[in-house]
Amino acid sequence: MPVKNRLAELHDDITAWRHDIHEHPEILFETHRTSALVAKKLREFGCDDVVEGIGRTGVVGVIKGNATGSGKVLGLRADMDALPIHEQTGLSYASKTDNAMHACGHDGHTAMLLGAAQYLSETRNFDGTVVVIFQPAEEGGGGGREMCEDGLMERFGIQEVYGMHNWPGQPVGSFAIRPGAFFAATDQFEILIEGLGGHAAKPHETADPTIMGSQIVMGMQTIASRNADPVDQLVVSVTSFETSSKAFNVIPQRVHLKGTVRTMSAEMRVLAEKRIHEICEGTATALGGKAEVVYHRGYPVMVNAEAQTEFAADVAKSISGQCDEAPLVMGGEDFAYLLEERPGAYILVGNGDTAMVHHPEYNFNDDAIPAGCSWWAEIVEQRMPAS
């Protein structure tokens, strides 16, 4: 695999940074130690500017090329936060924080972008400016949105933005990408059902909210099977069903449902929300009760720009010799907020035959580091070639 020689030389150092970050995971915006380590490294590398506190605990480094006459400015983004999972890997550098773990590989993403930043700071073999972005709170906190709301794009003049995620099950160091909608919009809902409780032996004297809830759960499955165009992607999953009584002989007064909706288009997102309200409220009313729907819109659909995706794939091919078409992913990714602000692309780098992300036995594969670092470096050198 043709990777940059300097990045191959830095492999051990980058791996050591990754292990240190892995050992000290931090959740959401509480990435204080990680952010401080990133800022310290960027200053040691000689970045032209290092700014902390963007999007609460985000860190930004600015690296100018040997020439800047092109006027081009590229953003490269990595996420820093961990997940509230108890690690079960048995690694020598396993998490030292109870119920916190780098189970999605953000430690690897951060270390790889640091490696690329060191290389770019040393060589500066490009005509333009690179902005390296280290983001907190990708795992549900919307750190990307907060960094954008803090003026990330405007303050640093970013014109295009690129990101990367490791992918278990894909050969180590290989790449995959797709143009257009790539990762799903991720919404959440809660449904509060009120009936009339009573004795389980006298159901005729009640308005049973468990029946309402059960029919609502089944009814919501018709949104994908009967309301959506079969060629569109839509997932509606009820993930929690709780009643106000746990007794065997009591029909409860209330039922509380929770769940998630995943869509790949604005039209499907609107349809799902509308039908959830109609099905819940209509079903409960028909059975003598009432239902209140609380619907929360989460991350938007992550959409890769056509031109930048083609370019990112070509860069990947120059490193690994190939770049496959990635599958649609019904998981969410808050790099979507950055891509709403500027054109860019998000790519997958293979993690090999490992546990899937968000699993307590998952671990980022250090063998992917040279390829990932080289991709980021080549994005810069090929997009902003030295004159």
Tab-separated table of C-alpha atoms in Angstrom:
chain	number	residue	atom	x	y	z
A	1	MET	CA	0.000	0.000	0.000
A	2	PRO	CA	1.715	3.247	-1.083
A	3	VAL	CA	1.593	5.523	1.949
A	4	LYS	CA	3.777	8.509	2.639
A	5	ASN	CA	7.183	7.519	4.014
A	6	ARG	CA	7.153	10.188	6.707
A	7	LEU	CA	3.772	8.996	7.972
A	8	ALA	CA	5.046	5.417	8.039
A	9	GLU	CA	7.946	6.691	10.175
A	10	LEU	CA	5.474	8.406	12.518
A	11	HIS	CA	3.308	5.276	12.874
A	12	ASP	CA	4.629	4.335	16.326
A	13	ASP	CA	4.219	7.883	17.650
A	14	ILE	CA	0.676	8.184	16.296
A	15	THR	CA	-0.193	4.780	17.768
A	16	ALA	CA	1.102	5.920	21.169
A	17	TRP	CA	-1.091	9.044	21.018
A	18	ARG	CA	-4.063	6.865	20.099
A	19	HIS	CA	-3.483	4.502	23.016
A	20	ASP	CA	-3.179	7.413	25.439
A	21	ILE	CA	-6.475	8.895	24.231
A	22	HIS	CA	-8.095	5.449	24.348
A	23	GLU	CA	-6.998	4.997	27.944
A	24	HIS	CA	-8.614	8.299	28.971
A	25	PRO	CA	-12.003	8.485	27.189
A	26	GLU	CA	-14.253	11.501	27.629
A	27	ILE	CA	-17.966	11.824	26.868
A	28	LEU	CA	-19.751	14.423	24.719
A	29	PHE	CA	-18.425	17.959	25.407
A	30	GLU	CA	-16.318	16.869	28.407
A	31	THR	CA	-13.250	16.281	26.228
A	32	HIS	CA	-11.064	18.566	28.352
A	33	ARG	CA	-8.019	16.304	28.596
A	34	THR	CA	-8.235	15.224	24.953
A	35	SER	CA	-8.715	18.791	23.733
A	36	ALA	CA	-5.749	19.986	25.773
A	37	LEU	CA	-3.567	17.183	24.407
A	38	VAL	CA	-4.598	18.025	20.836
A	39	ALA	CA	-3.896	21.737	21.309
A	40	LYS	CA	-0.499	20.979	22.862
A	41	LYS	CA	0.495	18.712	19.973
A	42	LEU	CA	-0.615	21.235	17.343
A	43	ARG	CA	1.510	23.937	18.967
A	44	GLU	CA	4.475	21.570	19.135
A	45	PHE	CA	4.057	20.856	15.410
A	46	GLY	CA	4.319	24.562	14.665
A	47	CYS	CA	0.816	25.270	13.431
A	48	ASP	CA	0.370	28.918	12.465
A	49	ASP	CA	-2.582	29.280	14.808
A	50	VAL	CA	-4.260	27.072	17.411
A	51	VAL	CA	-7.688	28.059	18.727
A	52	GLU	CA	-9.439	26.323	21.613
A	53	GLY	CA	-13.045	26.541	22.782
A	54	ILE	CA	-14.799	26.456	19.401
A	55	GLY	CA	-18.093	24.636	20.012
A	56	ARG	CA	-17.309	24.542	23.771
A	57	THR	CA	-14.355	22.148	23.738
A	58	GLY	CA	-13.435	21.949	20.059
A	59	VAL	CA	-9.895	22.691	18.859
A	60	VAL	CA	-8.845	24.196	15.515
A	61	GLY	CA	-5.363	24.363	14.036
A	62	VAL	CA	-4.335	26.465	11.022
A	63	ILE	CA	-1.468	25.381	8.738
A	64	LYS	CA	-0.386	27.581	5.844
A	65	GLY	CA	1.373	26.133	2.826
A	66	ASN	CA	4.681	27.287	1.423
A	67	ALA	CA	2.475	29.474	-0.786
A	68	THR	CA	-1.061	30.746	-0.238
A	69	GLY	CA	-1.649	32.467	-3.561
A	70	SER	CA	-4.348	30.011	-4.555
A	71	GLY	CA	-6.577	31.408	-1.818
A	72	LYS	CA	-7.907	27.910	-1.161
A	73	VAL	CA	-8.815	26.827	2.374
A	74	LEU	CA	-9.640	23.192	3.208
A	75	GLY	CA	-11.072	21.854	6.461
A	76	LEU	CA	-10.194	18.377	7.777
A	77	ARG	CA	-12.296	17.125	10.681
A	78	ALA	CA	-11.900	14.384	13.316
A	79	ASP	CA	-14.168	13.632	16.285
A	80	MET	CA	-12.774	13.243	19.820
A	81	ASP	CA	-15.529	11.943	22.130
A	82	ALA	CA	-16.139	8.466	23.553
A	83	LEU	CA	-19.282	6.482	24.417
A	84	PRO	CA	-20.917	5.593	27.766
A	85	ILE	CA	-19.967	1.899	27.443
A	86	HIS	CA	-18.021	-0.319	29.851
A	87	GLU	CA	-14.990	-1.616	27.944
A	88	GLN	CA	-14.465	-5.379	27.703
A	89	THR	CA	-11.377	-5.608	25.466
A	90	GLY	CA	-8.806	-6.590	28.107
A	91	LEU	CA	-6.247	-4.328	26.412
A	92	SER	CA	-3.201	-3.097	28.304
A	93	TYR	CA	-4.346	0.435	27.448
A	94	ALA	CA	-8.044	-0.152	28.131
A	95	SER	CA	-10.200	2.646	29.511
A	96	LYS	CA	-9.389	3.790	33.029
A	97	THR	CA	-12.762	5.533	33.312
A	98	ASP	CA	-15.739	3.475	34.400
A	99	ASN	CA	-18.559	3.358	31.841
A	100	ALA	CA	-16.643	5.341	29.238
A	101	MET	CA	-14.952	3.827	26.204
A	102	HIS	CA	-13.681	4.733	22.754
A	103	ALA	CA	-16.033	2.196	21.186
A	104	CYS	CA	-16.381	4.030	17.867
A	105	GLY	CA	-12.749	4.727	17.022
A	106	HIS	CA	-12.729	8.471	17.586
A	107	ASP	CA	-9.398	7.985	19.348
A	108	GLY	CA	-8.057	6.666	16.029
A	109	HIS	CA	-9.628	9.499	14.032
A	110	THR	CA	-8.067	12.104	16.327
A	111	ALA	CA	-4.646	10.434	16.285
A	112	MET	CA	-4.675	10.111	12.491
A	113	LEU	CA	-5.548	13.764	11.975
A	114	LEU	CA	-2.817	14.728	14.439
A	115	GLY	CA	-0.385	12.647	12.386
A	116	ALA	CA	-1.478	14.377	9.188
A	117	ALA	CA	-1.192	17.761	10.914
A	118	GLN	CA	2.400	17.024	11.951
A	119	TYR	CA	3.317	15.966	8.415
A	120	LEU	CA	1.627	19.007	6.834
A	121	SER	CA	3.270	21.356	9.345
A	122	GLU	CA	6.693	19.895	8.533
A	123	THR	CA	6.398	19.805	4.733
A	124	ARG	CA	3.909	22.569	3.815
A	125	ASN	CA	4.087	21.274	0.252
A	126	PHE	CA	0.854	22.920	-0.866
A	127	ASP	CA	-0.519	26.256	-2.043
A	128	GLY	CA	-3.274	27.314	0.343
A	129	THR	CA	-4.369	26.881	3.949
A	130	VAL	CA	-5.418	23.802	5.926
A	131	VAL	CA	-7.744	24.008	8.911
A	132	VAL	CA	-7.629	20.881	11.091
A	133	ILE	CA	-10.827	20.529	13.135
A	134	PHE	CA	-11.054	18.423	16.302
A	135	GLN	CA	-14.685	18.140	17.314
A	136	PRO	CA	-16.335	17.065	20.583
A	137	ALA	CA	-19.759	15.497	21.053
A	138	GLU	CA	-20.336	13.588	17.836
A	139	GLU	CA	-22.087	10.810	19.759
A	140	GLY	CA	-25.452	12.499	20.167
A	141	GLY	CA	-24.371	15.939	21.362
A	142	GLY	CA	-24.281	17.764	18.044
A	143	GLY	CA	-20.751	19.090	18.467
A	144	GLY	CA	-20.503	19.704	14.737
A	145	ARG	CA	-23.563	21.942	14.867
A	146	GLU	CA	-22.149	23.869	17.831
A	147	MET	CA	-18.807	24.443	16.108
A	148	CYS	CA	-20.610	25.749	13.024
A	149	GLU	CA	-22.821	27.992	15.166
A	150	ASP	CA	-19.614	29.314	16.750
A	151	GLY	CA	-18.569	30.554	13.312
A	152	LEU	CA	-16.167	27.758	12.357
A	153	MET	CA	-16.567	28.125	8.602
A	154	GLU	CA	-16.635	31.913	8.440
A	155	ARG	CA	-13.916	32.567	11.010
A	156	PHE	CA	-11.369	30.354	9.260
A	157	GLY	CA	-12.603	30.909	5.706
A	158	ILE	CA	-13.172	27.195	5.032
A	159	GLN	CA	-14.296	26.460	1.472
A	160	GLU	CA	-14.435	22.642	1.463
A	161	VAL	CA	-14.451	20.108	4.301
A	162	TYR	CA	-13.465	16.436	4.511
A	163	GLY	CA	-13.975	13.743	7.149
A	164	MET	CA	-13.257	10.057	7.730
A	165	HIS	CA	-14.580	7.125	9.778
A	166	ASN	CA	-13.109	3.687	10.354
A	167	TRP	CA	-15.284	0.759	9.230
A	168	PRO	CA	-15.120	-2.765	10.734
A	169	GLY	CA	-15.562	-5.594	8.245
A	170	GLN	CA	-13.776	-3.658	5.503
A	171	PRO	CA	-10.159	-4.655	4.711
A	172	VAL	CA	-7.605	-2.692	6.728
A	173	GLY	CA	-6.546	0.492	4.990
A	174	SER	CA	-8.985	0.134	2.086
A	175	PHE	CA	-11.524	2.866	1.345
A	176	ALA	CA	-15.213	3.197	0.466
A	177	ILE	CA	-17.372	6.222	-0.291
A	178	ARG	CA	-20.598	7.226	-2.029
A	179	PRO	CA	-21.945	10.531	-3.395
A	180	GLY	CA	-25.206	12.056	-2.192
A	181	ALA	CA	-27.113	10.873	0.860
A	182	PHE	CA	-24.789	8.602	2.858
A	183	PHE	CA	-25.702	8.585	6.586
A	184	ALA	CA	-29.310	8.905	7.778
A	185	ALA	CA	-31.170	11.617	9.615
A	186	THR	CA	-31.672	10.440	13.212
A	187	ASP	CA	-34.841	11.515	15.008
A	188	GLN	CA	-36.286	10.421	18.342
A	189	PHE	CA	-39.818	10.234	19.681
A	190	GLU	CA	-41.627	9.691	22.960
A	191	ILE	CA	-45.297	8.764	23.138
A	192	LEU	CA	-47.266	9.299	26.357
A	193	ILE	CA	-50.493	7.271	26.335
A	194	GLU	CA	-53.206	7.926	28.917
A	195	GLY	CA	-56.033	5.445	29.418
A	196	LEU	CA	-58.196	4.405	32.363
A	197	GLY	CA	-56.607	1.857	34.643
A	198	GLY	CA	-58.339	-0.718	36.754
A	199	HIS	CA	-58.527	-4.343	37.838
A	200	ALA	CA	-57.221	-6.822	35.274
A	201	ALA	CA	-60.273	-9.030	35.893
A	202	LYS	CA	-62.596	-6.179	34.843
A	203	PRO	CA	-61.164	-4.922	31.524
A	204	HIS	CA	-64.614	-3.687	30.442
A	205	GLU	CA	-64.383	-0.999	33.128
A	206	THR	CA	-61.061	0.332	31.772
A	207	ALA	CA	-59.610	1.998	28.699
A	208	ASP	CA	-56.518	-0.173	28.441
A	209	PRO	CA	-53.406	1.833	27.415
A	210	THR	CA	-51.415	-1.373	26.840
A	211	ILE	CA	-53.806	-2.245	24.004
A	212	MET	CA	-53.482	1.300	22.660
A	213	GLY	CA	-49.694	1.083	22.884
A	214	SER	CA	-49.560	-2.321	21.223
A	215	GLN	CA	-51.710	-1.205	18.313
A	216	ILE	CA	-49.669	1.985	17.985
A	217	VAL	CA	-46.421	-0.024	17.781
A	218	MET	CA	-47.853	-2.222	15.033
A	219	GLY	CA	-49.530	0.700	13.295
A	220	MET	CA	-46.265	2.617	13.035
A	221	GLN	CA	-44.763	-0.273	11.078
A	222	THR	CA	-47.169	0.590	8.271
A	223	ILE	CA	-45.402	3.925	7.744
A	224	ALA	CA	-42.533	2.148	6.000
A	225	SER	CA	-44.604	-0.676	4.482
A	226	ARG	CA	-47.670	1.277	3.295
A	227	ASN	CA	-46.990	5.043	3.330
A	228	ALA	CA	-43.419	5.330	2.029
A	229	ASP	CA	-42.351	4.668	-1.547
A	230	PRO	CA	-40.679	1.212	-1.415
A	231	VAL	CA	-37.506	2.604	-3.028
A	232	ASP	CA	-37.014	5.130	-0.209
A	233	GLN	CA	-35.142	4.294	2.982
A	234	LEU	CA	-37.153	4.604	6.200
A	235	VAL	CA	-36.808	2.927	9.595
A	236	VAL	CA	-39.277	3.390	12.467
A	237	SER	CA	-38.284	1.472	15.601
A	238	VAL	CA	-40.019	1.453	18.978
A	239	THR	CA	-37.280	0.621	21.473
A	240	SER	CA	-38.978	1.036	24.862
A	241	PHE	CA	-42.463	0.115	26.173
A	242	GLU	CA	-43.061	1.001	29.841
A	243	THR	CA	-46.281	0.859	31.842
A	244	SER	CA	-47.133	2.779	34.992
A	245	SER	CA	-47.882	-0.474	36.862
A	246	LYS	CA	-45.760	-3.612	37.129
A	247	ALA	CA	-48.408	-5.710	38.858
A	248	PHE	CA	-49.862	-8.889	37.301
A	249	ASN	CA	-53.451	-7.975	38.119
A	250	VAL	CA	-53.577	-4.272	37.263
A	251	ILE	CA	-54.377	-2.618	33.961
A	252	PRO	CA	-52.155	0.474	34.088
A	253	GLN	CA	-53.226	4.059	33.696
A	254	ARG	CA	-50.353	5.093	31.438
A	255	VAL	CA	-47.918	3.708	28.869
A	256	HIS	CA	-44.689	5.403	27.772
A	257	LEU	CA	-43.098	4.504	24.411
A	258	LYS	CA	-39.729	5.597	23.040
A	259	GLY	CA	-38.102	5.053	19.688
A	260	THR	CA	-36.165	6.333	16.714
A	261	VAL	CA	-36.794	7.254	13.084
A	262	ARG	CA	-34.096	7.019	10.388
A	263	THR	CA	-34.590	8.582	6.955
A	264	MET	CA	-32.497	9.467	3.904
A	265	SER	CA	-34.521	12.396	2.547
A	266	ALA	CA	-36.336	15.478	3.788
A	267	GLU	CA	-39.587	14.153	2.292
A	268	MET	CA	-39.438	10.875	4.223
A	269	ARG	CA	-38.557	12.751	7.398
A	270	VAL	CA	-41.675	14.924	7.115
A	271	LEU	CA	-43.843	11.919	6.217
A	272	ALA	CA	-42.676	9.858	9.191
A	273	GLU	CA	-43.253	12.618	11.720
A	274	LYS	CA	-46.716	13.399	10.334
A	275	ARG	CA	-47.849	9.752	10.310
A	276	ILE	CA	-46.539	9.063	13.820
A	277	HIS	CA	-48.735	11.871	15.146
A	278	GLU	CA	-51.755	10.687	13.180
A	279	ILE	CA	-51.418	7.002	14.096
A	280	CYS	CA	-50.763	7.616	17.788
A	281	GLU	CA	-53.437	10.210	18.370
A	282	GLY	CA	-56.031	8.470	16.202
A	283	THR	CA	-55.488	5.001	17.696
A	284	ALA	CA	-55.610	6.208	21.295
A	285	THR	CA	-58.775	8.236	20.672
A	286	ALA	CA	-60.501	5.302	18.973
A	287	LEU	CA	-59.804	3.122	22.031
A	288	GLY	CA	-60.996	5.650	24.589
A	289	GLY	CA	-57.708	7.251	25.571
A	290	LYS	CA	-55.332	9.940	24.413
A	291	ALA	CA	-51.749	10.094	23.211
A	292	GLU	CA	-49.190	12.884	23.235
A	293	VAL	CA	-46.230	12.661	20.830
A	294	VAL	CA	-42.967	14.438	21.604
A	295	TYR	CA	-40.870	14.380	18.420
A	296	HIS	CA	-37.234	15.514	18.442
A	297	ARG	CA	-35.314	16.071	15.226
A	298	GLY	CA	-31.699	14.984	15.578
A	299	TYR	CA	-28.872	14.917	13.049
A	300	PRO	CA	-29.835	15.704	9.444
A	301	VAL	CA	-29.058	13.451	6.483
A	302	MET	CA	-25.329	13.535	5.729
A	303	VAL	CA	-24.920	14.339	2.031
A	304	ASN	CA	-21.605	14.044	0.185
A	305	ALA	CA	-21.106	16.585	-2.620
A	306	GLU	CA	-20.654	14.987	-6.051
A	307	ALA	CA	-17.417	16.703	-7.140
A	308	GLN	CA	-15.693	16.409	-3.767
A	309	THR	CA	-16.701	12.749	-3.476
A	310	GLU	CA	-15.187	11.944	-6.861
A	311	PHE	CA	-11.996	13.736	-5.827
A	312	ALA	CA	-11.878	11.982	-2.426
A	313	ALA	CA	-12.280	8.600	-4.154
A	314	ASP	CA	-9.453	9.376	-6.568
A	315	VAL	CA	-7.194	10.282	-3.638
A	316	ALA	CA	-8.116	7.000	-1.932
A	317	LYS	CA	-7.258	5.072	-5.101
A	318	SER	CA	-3.858	6.760	-5.235
A	319	ILE	CA	-3.140	5.383	-1.747
A	320	SER	CA	-4.707	1.919	-1.709
A	321	GLY	CA	-5.255	1.236	-5.404
A	322	GLN	CA	-9.026	1.060	-5.040
A	323	CYS	CA	-12.060	2.762	-3.536
A	324	ASP	CA	-15.311	0.801	-3.289
A	325	GLU	CA	-18.863	2.131	-3.329
A	326	ALA	CA	-19.945	2.372	0.299
A	327	PRO	CA	-23.362	1.151	1.433
A	328	LEU	CA	-26.079	3.469	2.641
A	329	VAL	CA	-25.757	3.765	6.425
A	330	MET	CA	-28.902	4.182	8.538
A	331	GLY	CA	-26.786	5.339	11.471
A	332	GLY	CA	-26.294	9.067	12.024
A	333	GLU	CA	-23.225	11.276	11.693
A	334	ASP	CA	-23.033	14.917	12.737
A	335	PHE	CA	-20.438	15.716	10.081
A	336	ALA	CA	-23.754	16.345	8.288
A	337	TYR	CA	-23.831	19.820	9.854
A	338	LEU	CA	-20.448	20.709	8.343
A	339	LEU	CA	-21.563	19.432	4.935
A	340	GLU	CA	-24.679	21.606	5.160
A	341	GLU	CA	-22.349	24.601	5.506
A	342	ARG	CA	-19.732	23.719	2.875
A	343	PRO	CA	-19.295	21.149	0.072
A	344	GLY	CA	-17.137	18.190	0.979
A	345	ALA	CA	-16.966	14.447	1.407
A	346	TYR	CA	-16.847	11.783	4.105
A	347	ILE	CA	-15.016	8.494	3.503
A	348	LEU	CA	-14.741	5.100	5.238
A	349	VAL	CA	-11.339	3.501	5.937
A	350	GLY	CA	-11.214	-0.240	6.636
A	351	ASN	CA	-10.729	-1.428	10.225
A	352	GLY	CA	-10.450	-5.107	9.315
A	353	ASP	CA	-12.155	-8.086	10.935
A	354	THR	CA	-12.974	-6.468	14.285
A	355	ALA	CA	-15.993	-6.090	16.516
A	356	MET	CA	-18.494	-3.559	15.199
A	357	VAL	CA	-18.461	0.002	16.483
A	358	HIS	CA	-20.449	0.672	19.695
A	359	HIS	CA	-19.581	-2.833	20.947
A	360	PRO	CA	-17.720	-3.263	24.279
A	361	GLU	CA	-15.068	-5.419	22.560
A	362	TYR	CA	-14.434	-3.018	19.668
A	363	ASN	CA	-10.975	-1.505	19.151
A	364	PHE	CA	-9.609	0.802	16.480
A	365	ASN	CA	-7.063	-1.013	14.304
A	366	ASP	CA	-3.681	0.755	14.471
A	367	ASP	CA	-2.698	-0.833	11.142
A	368	ALA	CA	-5.131	1.588	9.442
A	369	ILE	CA	-3.178	4.638	10.645
A	370	PRO	CA	-0.742	5.075	7.700
A	371	ALA	CA	-3.524	4.870	5.112
A	372	GLY	CA	-5.817	7.252	7.007
A	373	CYS	CA	-3.083	9.829	7.621
A	374	SER	CA	-1.939	9.588	4.002
A	375	TRP	CA	-5.472	10.172	2.713
A	376	TRP	CA	-5.811	13.403	4.687
A	377	ALA	CA	-2.353	14.585	3.598
A	378	GLU	CA	-3.048	13.752	-0.044
A	379	ILE	CA	-6.396	15.541	0.074
A	380	VAL	CA	-4.427	18.698	0.835
A	381	GLU	CA	-1.520	18.188	-1.544
A	382	GLN	CA	-3.686	17.140	-4.487
A	383	ARG	CA	-6.472	19.709	-3.931
A	384	MET	CA	-3.995	22.564	-3.381
A	385	PRO	CA	-0.880	21.508	-5.327
A	386	ALA	CA	2.287	23.504	-4.777
A	387	SER	CA	2.968	25.883	-7.637
